[in-house]
Structures are given as C-alpha cells and as structure tokens.
C-alpha cells in the first residue's frame, strides 16, 4: 500500500482549460478551476454521464456538499466500490473517520483482506470509543480498501479526516470540495489555538485561503540521528542539542572516510524537505492581491538573499567528496550497499520509532529484516542542526491535522472528537505513542514514548527541544506543490550547477512550466 496518492489522476483535460475560460458569476477563478477538475474526474468515472445534481457544483463554492450517490436508502448504508473489490460500506449512523498520508496508519493490513486498524485503534480509536460510548465509529485508511476518489464517487464523505495539511489541502481536499473555514467553529468549540504549536497553526492557515481549514493534532518531527558505532570507531564526539550546521559540517567531513573496504558517509539531509520546511520560515510564493490568484498570476521568489543563504548552507554538505546524497534512510539501510555506514541523517520521528523496532511502526513482515539491520546501528538522536549559535529554531512542522468536511453528516460528533484529540489527556496519549504532540505541557512532554518500550534506552529529550519555524508572508498567496526537487536533486547533483544558477532556473523556468502544465491538465496544485 503506497503512501503517495493523487485523487485527480482520473481527471480528463477539457477541450478548453478552465483557467482560460471565464469563471461563472460568484465563483472565484480558483474555485472554477477546482470544480472543473472535480467534474472532469466524475465525468470520467461515470462514463461521461454526471450523476444527477452534480452540475450545481459549478455555480457554488468549493465547500458545497456533494450529492450522496450510491446510497441505499432502505438500509441507511452506503456501499463504496473500490479497486480491490473488497466489500466496504458506511452506515448512516456511523461517524466515519478516514486517515491518510501517515505511514503507521497503513501498517497491519494487506491486500488479502486485513484492513489496517492497528495503529489507529491503539493511539486513537480505543480512547475515542471509551470516551464516547454512544458514538458508532467507522474507520478506514488510504488506500486499502478505499481511496478518496472511491468515497467521492460513492458520495459518502468522511465525517472526520486525519491528513497532512502542508501538501494535501490543495492536492486532495480542496479539489473534492471537502474543506471549510473552521475559524468560528473552533472558537465555538472552545479550542484555544494559542496553546497549540504555533508553526502548525500557521502552516494550516497558509493553505486555507484566508481561513482555517483544519486543527493540528501532532507532528512527525525531524531530528538528527547519529550512529554511535561510527563516532566511537573514529573517536569523534557526538552532536548535541543546539549543534549548528557549522558544527555538524565539521563532523560530516571527519566521518566521510574510507576504512579498508568500508566506506562511511558523514551526513544526509533530504534537500527537498530542507527547502520546503526551511528554518527561516521562507515561503516561495509572492503575495499578490488575492487569496486565490489565477494560475498565471502566481509568482515565486527563490533568488532572494535569504533563499540563497539557506541553499548555500546545505550545498556544502552535498559537495563533501564521497558523501554523495542518496537517501536519509541509509542511516539504517537504504541505497548504500551495507547497513549502518551513514554517520548522521536528519530524519523523521516516526522513523526513530521504526529503527527502535517498535511493532507499531514496522510492518510485521519487515520486522526480521529491521532487526538484522539494527545490529549495525547504535542509535543516538539529538536536535536537527540550527542555523546559528544560540538559535532554537528547527524545521517548519510536518503536521497532521483534523478536517471536518462541510458534507459531514455528524458535525457535532466530529467536533466532540476533535476537542478531545487536542485535550491534554489525548495529547499525552499521542505523545506516549512516540509522536510529538501540538500541545506542549509538562504532562504531555513527560508522557513521550511511555507506550513504546523500545525507546526506553534512547535519549529522546530532543523531541520537544526547540521551536518549529513559523511560515511567513503567506497572505494573499495560493499554494502549489511546486517541484523544489529541481534545485538540488536535478540542477546541482545531476546538472552540476552552482546554487545561484539552480535557484534562478527553478524560479524562472521549472516552476512556471510546472504550473502551466498542471493547469493544462485541469489541476490546481
């Protein structure tokens, strides 16, 4: 089951791109493009015949309820066909929770009939059922057995979605019309956003067209992993909390070394994530006159002095001789020939749980292989490097958030659950299962990892150290999932360009070409 998905793959490119056609009265340019893409996908799915009532979506906002297709009114059950041909249905009296884009949710299931419930039930489901015995909970995760497009075709919209706001609001939720501004509802529910992780809140707002489409729940934090075996072998001191990139660069040079037939690399950090989640809070899109600019009006800036300084900082690591970038998963076993030959890597907290061999974070079939790889690694973990001495600013957060679509049939129950999920009780539970909570209290911090005994031997004090970078200057912009990989992985590592040239080509050529191509496909991300 892949973690990456794309709802809009089925969309047909219309004879005339929606972005080139005049928008109907009362509908924003972006809304018109978005609905055009959705209608194209529905038309393709239904052999060119749109379900009754669907045409009304072209004259309403992107959050208008979609007609409920495929409902069996006699039984109050919606059957949801899927590519696996596995029976799946949702009853009208069930609170339907759907989760996507967090790999642990997918573990424990397979294509032979076992749906993946293990992680959700342990961390969330069992607690929700105990707290709300009157709520009839129905859960599924992308993509087995159902995907977003299956739900859309069947007309059964989830009541609560757990999803990645940074990348998936614009790519998945908005095109389906499953977003709404929750600002007033959050206040009514008594959720105090000021107590939650500021970087996560602002990240969601930056994707929410001037509103707030979701409520943050937890963060798959980025940390600096280091293999104590390699440091000890070469008698090098470990990195510590607050180590700067300058500090770590010196370590990386020392530990990129050939020792007989063994070659060790010093350092890996994913260059795409490094730019997208940069520690200065830089946003690539230039503010304009609207929260929903036409695609041709979307402008980017990657060539400012700030962007160049950020890029230069990583470039030096990529240029260390024989420290060739492959994958941060080489810390355990990725593309390198042998496990345990990478000294340091910036990687995610969920990977720490997997590398510690927690069964909640490893597929059962992979456990033996992970255990074998673990023999080559003695895990150390500290804060990811900071840009300057004394700084405590780490990456922008890799957040997961709760979304309540406007079509939810159980809005009140969904809000009860969301309020519970951001309570200290549930945030402590999330923390105990090895994730960084968005509520930082002593109880939450002290609970970290208590339900993951494999973490007991690892110093995890770095998890709540520092402050996530806060995204800046995002108002009057529209987010596109632009190809930042072109900067380093294409132009620097493959084309041999310098940093300034790679940033300029990405800004002036790659990104505009990408946006034009997406618009030609009827897509808005």
XYZ file of C-alpha atoms in Angstrom:
525
model
C 0.000 0.000 0.000
C 1.663 3.160 -1.170
C 1.718 6.279 0.968
C 1.582 8.610 -2.019
C -1.672 9.203 -3.798
C -3.330 11.572 -6.212
C -7.080 11.977 -6.319
C -7.015 13.901 -9.545
C -5.317 11.265 -11.697
C -8.659 10.389 -13.277
C -9.407 13.959 -14.337
C -9.693 14.490 -18.070
C -8.152 17.579 -19.616
C -11.076 19.636 -21.002
C -11.062 20.950 -24.540
C -10.602 24.417 -23.098
C -8.710 24.707 -19.824
C -10.915 26.089 -17.011
C -8.170 28.597 -16.234
C -8.586 30.018 -19.727
C -12.366 30.212 -19.558
C -14.344 32.924 -17.816
C -15.451 31.930 -14.342
C -19.219 31.839 -13.669
C -20.579 34.743 -11.686
C -19.982 34.427 -7.951
C -17.224 31.815 -8.292
C -13.537 32.591 -7.807
C -11.127 31.766 -10.610
C -9.525 29.095 -8.440
C -12.897 27.672 -7.467
C -13.845 27.376 -11.117
C -10.623 25.531 -11.965
C -11.049 23.309 -8.892
C -14.632 22.362 -9.703
C -13.741 21.865 -13.336
C -11.132 19.311 -12.308
C -13.580 17.540 -9.997
C -16.307 17.438 -12.643
C -13.830 16.104 -15.168
C -12.906 13.295 -12.816
C -16.539 12.479 -12.078
C -17.402 12.562 -15.754
C -14.593 10.126 -16.496
C -15.671 7.890 -13.636
C -19.275 7.780 -14.817
C -18.522 7.337 -18.495
C -19.239 10.951 -19.355
C -22.593 10.997 -17.517
C -22.534 13.111 -14.382
C -24.784 11.997 -11.514
C -27.983 13.951 -11.088
C -27.411 17.248 -9.302
C -23.646 17.364 -9.845
C -23.802 20.234 -12.301
C -24.886 22.532 -9.494
C -21.348 22.357 -8.129
C -20.123 24.648 -10.906
C -22.087 27.581 -9.519
C -21.324 27.127 -5.846
C -18.235 27.350 -3.679
C -15.718 24.564 -3.320
C -17.209 23.584 0.020
C -20.737 22.921 -1.202
C -21.997 19.484 -0.223
C -21.646 16.859 -2.916
C -24.815 14.864 -3.725
C -24.833 11.476 -2.000
C -24.549 8.941 -4.782
C -24.869 5.221 -4.236
C -26.847 5.471 -1.001
C -29.109 2.567 -0.174
C -31.948 4.471 1.448
C -33.700 1.304 2.611
C -30.836 0.200 4.818
C -29.162 3.547 5.556
C -25.894 2.155 4.211
C -23.567 3.438 1.506
C -21.607 0.757 -0.339
C -18.258 2.000 -1.623
C -16.837 0.093 -4.624
C -13.044 0.004 -4.837
C -10.226 -1.331 -6.988
C -9.644 -4.232 -4.607
C -13.261 -5.409 -4.981
C -13.453 -5.692 -1.205
C -16.880 -5.082 0.346
C -16.788 -1.772 2.193
C -19.719 0.261 3.432
C -20.561 3.032 5.868
C -23.824 3.199 7.777
C -25.629 6.499 8.131
C -25.346 6.339 11.915
C -21.575 5.828 11.873
C -19.023 8.569 12.434
C -16.715 7.876 9.513
C -13.055 8.694 10.214
C -10.610 8.498 7.305
C -6.825 8.829 7.665
C -4.180 9.353 5.005
C -0.506 10.178 4.477
C 0.902 8.875 7.723
C 2.526 5.506 7.101
C 1.865 3.910 10.516
C -1.869 4.077 9.782
C -1.366 1.678 6.876
C 0.524 -0.987 8.808
C -1.121 -4.220 9.860
C -3.281 -4.561 6.771
C -2.784 -6.226 3.418
C -4.478 -6.815 0.109
C -5.776 -10.217 1.168
C -8.498 -8.863 3.375
C -6.967 -7.390 6.540
C -7.761 -3.702 6.889
C -5.185 -1.589 8.714
C -6.614 -0.677 12.119
C -3.764 -1.473 14.487
C -2.151 1.941 14.862
C -5.373 3.951 14.767
C -7.088 1.785 17.358
C -4.115 1.779 19.719
C -3.465 5.511 19.626
C -6.888 6.987 18.858
C -9.770 4.581 18.316
C -9.852 2.759 21.627
C -9.660 6.035 23.568
C -12.391 7.677 21.454
C -14.723 4.706 21.902
C -14.158 4.705 25.651
C -14.732 8.463 25.899
C -17.808 8.463 23.646
C -19.591 5.114 24.008
C -22.599 6.467 22.105
C -20.536 7.207 19.000
C -20.511 4.398 16.457
C -17.064 4.718 14.949
C -16.156 3.610 11.434
C -12.518 3.872 10.386
C -10.521 3.403 7.211
C -7.147 4.488 5.921
C -5.923 5.233 2.424
C -5.653 3.134 0.292
C -6.876 -0.280 1.405
C -9.581 -0.874 0.557
C -10.777 2.645 -0.347
C -9.271 5.862 -1.663
C -10.526 9.426 -1.757
C -11.825 9.003 -5.283
C -13.810 5.917 -4.262
C -15.501 7.888 -1.494
C -16.221 10.796 -3.825
C -17.798 8.549 -6.463
C -19.929 6.810 -3.853
C -20.934 10.143 -2.346
C -20.032 9.198 1.233
C -17.766 11.968 2.511
C -15.840 11.203 5.721
C -17.049 12.980 8.832
C -13.507 13.472 10.076
C -10.272 13.324 8.085
C -6.770 12.990 9.555
C -4.413 14.329 6.922
C -1.233 16.240 6.038
C -2.190 19.934 5.689
C 1.127 21.053 4.234
C 0.780 19.096 0.998
C -2.731 17.671 0.834
C -5.177 20.514 1.376
C -4.567 21.834 -2.118
C -3.806 18.492 -3.718
C -6.665 16.393 -2.347
C -9.171 18.045 -0.053
C -9.918 21.312 -1.861
C -10.389 19.741 -5.313
C -13.034 17.474 -3.787
C -14.771 20.357 -2.058
C -14.103 18.850 1.354
C -12.776 21.968 3.096
C -14.500 24.698 5.065
C -13.313 27.589 7.192
C -13.350 26.315 10.772
C -12.320 29.584 12.416
C -15.688 30.332 14.032
C -16.372 26.684 14.844
C -13.025 26.374 16.630
C -13.919 29.325 18.814
C -17.386 27.915 19.492
C -15.835 24.581 20.418
C -13.602 26.314 22.945
C -10.346 25.235 21.320
C -7.622 27.737 22.182
C -5.287 27.747 19.200
C -2.778 29.861 21.114
C -1.986 26.835 23.292
C -1.136 24.687 20.262
C 2.074 24.572 18.242
C 2.278 27.956 16.505
C 4.148 26.617 13.490
C 1.434 24.022 12.897
C -1.405 26.522 13.195
C 0.243 28.967 10.792
C 1.087 26.194 8.368
C -2.586 25.227 8.128
C -3.620 28.861 7.752
C -1.104 29.306 4.931
C -3.001 26.679 2.920
C -6.506 27.816 3.897
C -7.286 30.732 1.562
C -7.527 33.253 4.387
C -9.302 30.945 6.822
C -8.521 27.829 8.865
C -9.366 24.510 7.233
C -8.064 22.162 9.928
C -6.980 21.745 13.538
C -3.414 20.490 14.181
C -3.039 17.266 16.165
C 0.559 16.014 16.087
C 3.931 16.484 14.399
C 6.216 13.926 12.800
C 9.198 15.922 13.988
C 12.581 15.985 12.254
C 15.620 15.036 14.336
C 19.323 14.400 13.832
C 20.036 10.684 14.034
C 23.617 9.548 14.590
C 25.206 6.127 14.710
C 27.238 5.921 17.893
C 29.198 2.966 16.497
C 30.762 5.127 13.789
C 31.506 8.029 16.150
C 33.113 5.666 18.646
C 35.099 3.861 15.955
C 36.754 7.109 14.839
C 36.812 8.681 18.323
C 34.625 11.650 17.380
C 32.357 13.436 19.872
C 28.604 13.116 19.380
C 26.475 16.083 18.222
C 24.438 17.695 20.983
C 21.258 19.704 21.468
C 21.647 23.019 19.680
C 24.543 21.939 17.453
C 24.821 24.286 14.491
C 25.193 23.359 10.842
C 28.790 24.551 11.113
C 29.369 22.098 13.967
C 27.760 19.237 12.104
C 29.582 20.059 8.868
C 32.913 19.544 10.618
C 31.679 16.198 11.926
C 30.438 15.217 8.472
C 33.846 15.900 6.941
C 35.616 13.833 9.593
C 33.223 10.918 9.235
C 33.161 10.679 5.465
C 36.028 8.252 5.397
C 37.341 5.096 3.769
C 38.484 2.447 6.253
C 39.851 -0.531 4.395
C 36.966 -1.841 2.323
C 34.427 0.023 4.436
C 33.293 3.456 3.294
C 31.347 5.671 5.659
C 29.345 8.727 4.722
C 29.118 11.597 7.154
C 25.746 13.237 6.638
C 22.426 13.107 4.775
C 19.577 15.606 4.802
C 16.789 15.483 2.259
C 17.296 18.597 0.110
C 13.637 18.960 -0.904
C 12.416 18.925 2.689
C 15.259 21.217 3.675
C 13.979 23.901 1.289
C 10.251 23.352 1.753
C 10.417 23.287 5.564
C 13.297 25.728 5.893
C 14.197 27.163 9.276
C 13.803 30.805 8.243
C 10.090 30.304 7.569
C 10.597 31.412 3.968
C 7.609 30.925 1.664
C 8.326 30.703 -2.062
C 5.131 32.425 -3.224
C 4.985 36.197 -3.645
C 1.936 37.867 -2.060
C -0.447 39.452 -4.544
C -3.915 40.975 -4.481
C -5.961 37.853 -3.743
C -6.025 34.703 -1.627
C -6.996 32.856 -4.817
C -4.928 34.294 -7.665
C -5.331 32.985 -11.178
C -2.585 30.472 -12.037
C -0.887 32.913 -14.389
C -0.680 35.404 -11.540
C 1.156 33.034 -9.184
C 4.698 34.333 -8.702
C 7.583 32.740 -6.827
C 10.813 34.045 -5.376
C 13.704 31.655 -4.753
C 16.518 34.078 -5.522
C 16.369 36.444 -2.556
C 19.482 36.700 -0.362
C 17.633 34.714 2.326
C 16.814 31.836 -0.019
C 20.360 31.801 -1.336
C 21.837 31.697 2.171
C 19.614 28.759 3.064
C 20.599 26.903 -0.115
C 24.315 27.651 0.303
C 24.185 26.173 3.792
C 23.178 22.728 2.525
C 25.207 22.864 -0.692
C 28.487 22.449 1.202
C 27.307 19.132 2.660
C 26.379 17.835 -0.783
C 29.838 18.772 -2.076
C 31.827 16.808 0.525
C 33.820 14.327 -1.595
C 32.269 10.816 -1.499
C 29.364 11.995 0.673
C 27.064 11.573 -2.336
C 23.403 12.141 -1.489
C 21.311 9.011 -1.818
C 18.606 8.812 0.846
C 18.327 9.636 4.527
C 17.119 6.048 5.002
C 20.740 4.992 4.539
C 21.056 5.640 8.260
C 19.540 2.182 8.665
C 19.514 0.623 5.209
C 18.574 2.472 2.065
C 20.572 2.659 -1.152
C 24.044 2.062 0.271
C 25.359 -1.477 -0.059
C 25.722 -2.074 3.661
C 23.587 -1.092 6.654
C 24.991 1.187 9.315
C 27.511 3.058 7.139
C 25.975 6.541 7.448
C 27.092 8.536 10.476
C 24.307 11.165 10.618
C 20.953 11.841 8.979
C 18.083 14.247 9.511
C 15.007 12.063 9.525
C 11.526 11.859 10.997
C 10.351 10.834 14.432
C 8.243 8.024 13.003
C 11.459 6.557 11.557
C 13.046 6.688 15.016
C 10.220 4.502 16.312
C 10.742 2.107 13.416
C 14.520 1.985 13.864
C 13.981 1.276 17.558
C 11.970 -1.754 16.311
C 8.557 -0.737 17.645
C 5.889 -3.041 16.212
C 3.560 -0.044 15.842
C 5.887 1.444 13.227
C 7.112 -1.617 11.311
C 5.146 -3.942 9.086
C 5.149 -7.403 10.639
C 6.731 -8.944 7.542
C 9.647 -6.470 7.755
C 10.443 -6.967 11.447
C 13.158 -9.605 10.958
C 14.973 -7.523 8.346
C 14.832 -4.395 10.515
C 16.217 -6.385 13.431
C 19.120 -7.552 11.277
C 19.920 -4.001 10.127
C 19.725 -2.768 13.717
C 22.803 -4.839 14.581
C 24.896 -2.286 12.635
C 23.452 0.804 14.320
C 23.585 2.121 17.859
C 21.040 4.909 17.735
C 21.738 8.366 19.048
C 19.354 11.225 18.441
C 19.505 14.946 19.057
C 18.012 18.136 17.668
C 18.451 18.793 13.981
C 21.176 21.401 13.314
C 20.300 25.071 13.802
C 21.402 27.901 11.577
C 23.322 29.906 14.186
C 24.735 29.569 17.671
C 22.051 30.091 20.285
C 19.154 29.572 17.864
C 16.490 27.048 18.835
C 14.590 27.130 15.531
C 14.115 23.786 13.828
C 12.108 22.865 10.709
C 8.604 24.013 9.986
C 6.450 21.200 11.395
C 5.445 18.080 9.494
C 1.931 18.347 10.872
C -1.068 16.050 10.803
C -4.400 17.741 11.322
C -8.107 17.074 11.700
C -10.509 18.208 8.980
C -14.300 18.224 9.193
C -15.751 18.448 5.669
C -18.874 20.580 5.216
C -20.678 17.458 3.969
C -20.104 15.620 7.264
C -23.366 14.051 8.441
C -22.233 14.141 12.061
C -20.683 17.557 12.586
C -21.434 17.722 16.312
C -19.923 14.303 16.995
C -16.904 15.139 14.852
C -16.289 18.302 16.864
C -16.611 16.375 20.119
C -13.863 14.069 18.901
C -11.605 16.907 17.693
C -11.956 18.730 21.021
C -10.961 15.515 22.755
C -7.978 14.975 20.452
C -6.448 18.346 21.404
C -7.111 17.875 25.129
C -4.175 17.262 27.444
C -5.422 13.719 28.012
C -5.288 12.776 24.318
C -2.223 14.836 23.532
C -0.427 12.928 26.309
C -1.615 9.669 24.761
C -0.367 10.702 21.305
C 2.965 11.651 22.886
C 3.174 8.326 24.712
C 2.964 6.502 21.388
C 6.040 8.250 20.052
C 4.697 11.308 18.251
C 5.267 14.957 19.081
C 2.013 16.491 20.310
C 0.930 20.015 19.343
C 0.078 20.789 22.974
C 3.264 21.199 24.996
C 2.629 20.817 28.720
C 4.736 19.065 31.319
C 2.314 16.135 31.331
C 2.450 15.793 27.545
C 6.239 16.053 27.367
C 6.762 13.614 30.244
C 4.455 11.098 28.584
C 6.616 10.819 25.480
C 7.393 7.251 24.464
C 5.871 5.597 27.537
C 3.841 3.238 25.336
C 6.905 2.403 23.201
C 9.215 0.357 25.447
C 11.792 0.117 22.648
C 12.518 3.838 23.127
C 13.469 3.428 26.780
C 17.172 3.007 26.036
C 17.344 6.068 23.760
C 17.695 9.662 24.956
C 14.666 11.341 23.344
C 14.972 14.737 25.043
C 15.414 16.317 21.599
C 11.815 15.610 20.577
C 10.359 18.634 22.360
C 13.528 20.744 22.197
C 13.425 23.992 20.256
C 10.725 25.783 18.325
C 9.314 24.897 14.935
C 9.891 27.589 12.331
C 6.799 29.642 11.562
C 5.913 30.263 7.939
C 5.884 33.963 6.987
C 4.317 36.239 4.368
C 1.741 33.767 3.109
C -1.307 36.042 2.980
C -2.696 36.712 -0.490
C -0.927 33.719 -1.945
C -2.012 30.359 -3.319
C -0.022 27.222 -2.542
C 1.142 24.969 -5.389
C 3.124 21.782 -4.825
C 5.995 23.133 -6.891
C 8.990 20.983 -7.950
C 11.588 22.120 -5.416
C 13.479 18.907 -6.143
C 14.776 20.634 -9.268
C 17.038 22.909 -7.194
C 19.334 20.317 -5.650
C 18.498 16.848 -6.923
C 18.282 17.925 -10.568
C 20.327 21.046 -11.164
C 23.043 20.667 -8.527
C 23.501 16.905 -8.238
C 22.721 15.905 -11.831
C 23.403 19.033 -13.893
C 26.386 20.233 -11.863
C 25.049 23.785 -11.447
C 26.013 26.140 -8.658
C 23.408 27.248 -6.122
C 22.635 30.652 -7.610
C 22.045 29.207 -11.072
C 19.885 26.339 -9.815
C 17.650 28.689 -7.828
C 17.294 31.008 -10.805
C 16.382 28.251 -13.248
C 13.872 26.779 -10.796
C 12.256 30.159 -10.212
C 12.153 31.357 -13.815
C 11.655 28.128 -15.745
C 10.839 24.962 -13.800
C 8.089 26.304 -11.557
C 6.236 28.407 -14.186
C 6.368 25.436 -16.575
C 5.013 23.155 -13.868
C 2.080 25.444 -13.082
C 1.206 25.767 -16.772
C 1.315 22.008 -17.189
C -0.921 21.431 -14.169
C -3.454 23.962 -15.413
C -3.472 22.268 -18.814
C -4.432 19.054 -17.004
C -7.226 20.849 -15.155
C -5.387 20.667 -11.838
C -4.772 23.367 -9.253
C -1.811 22.098 -7.263
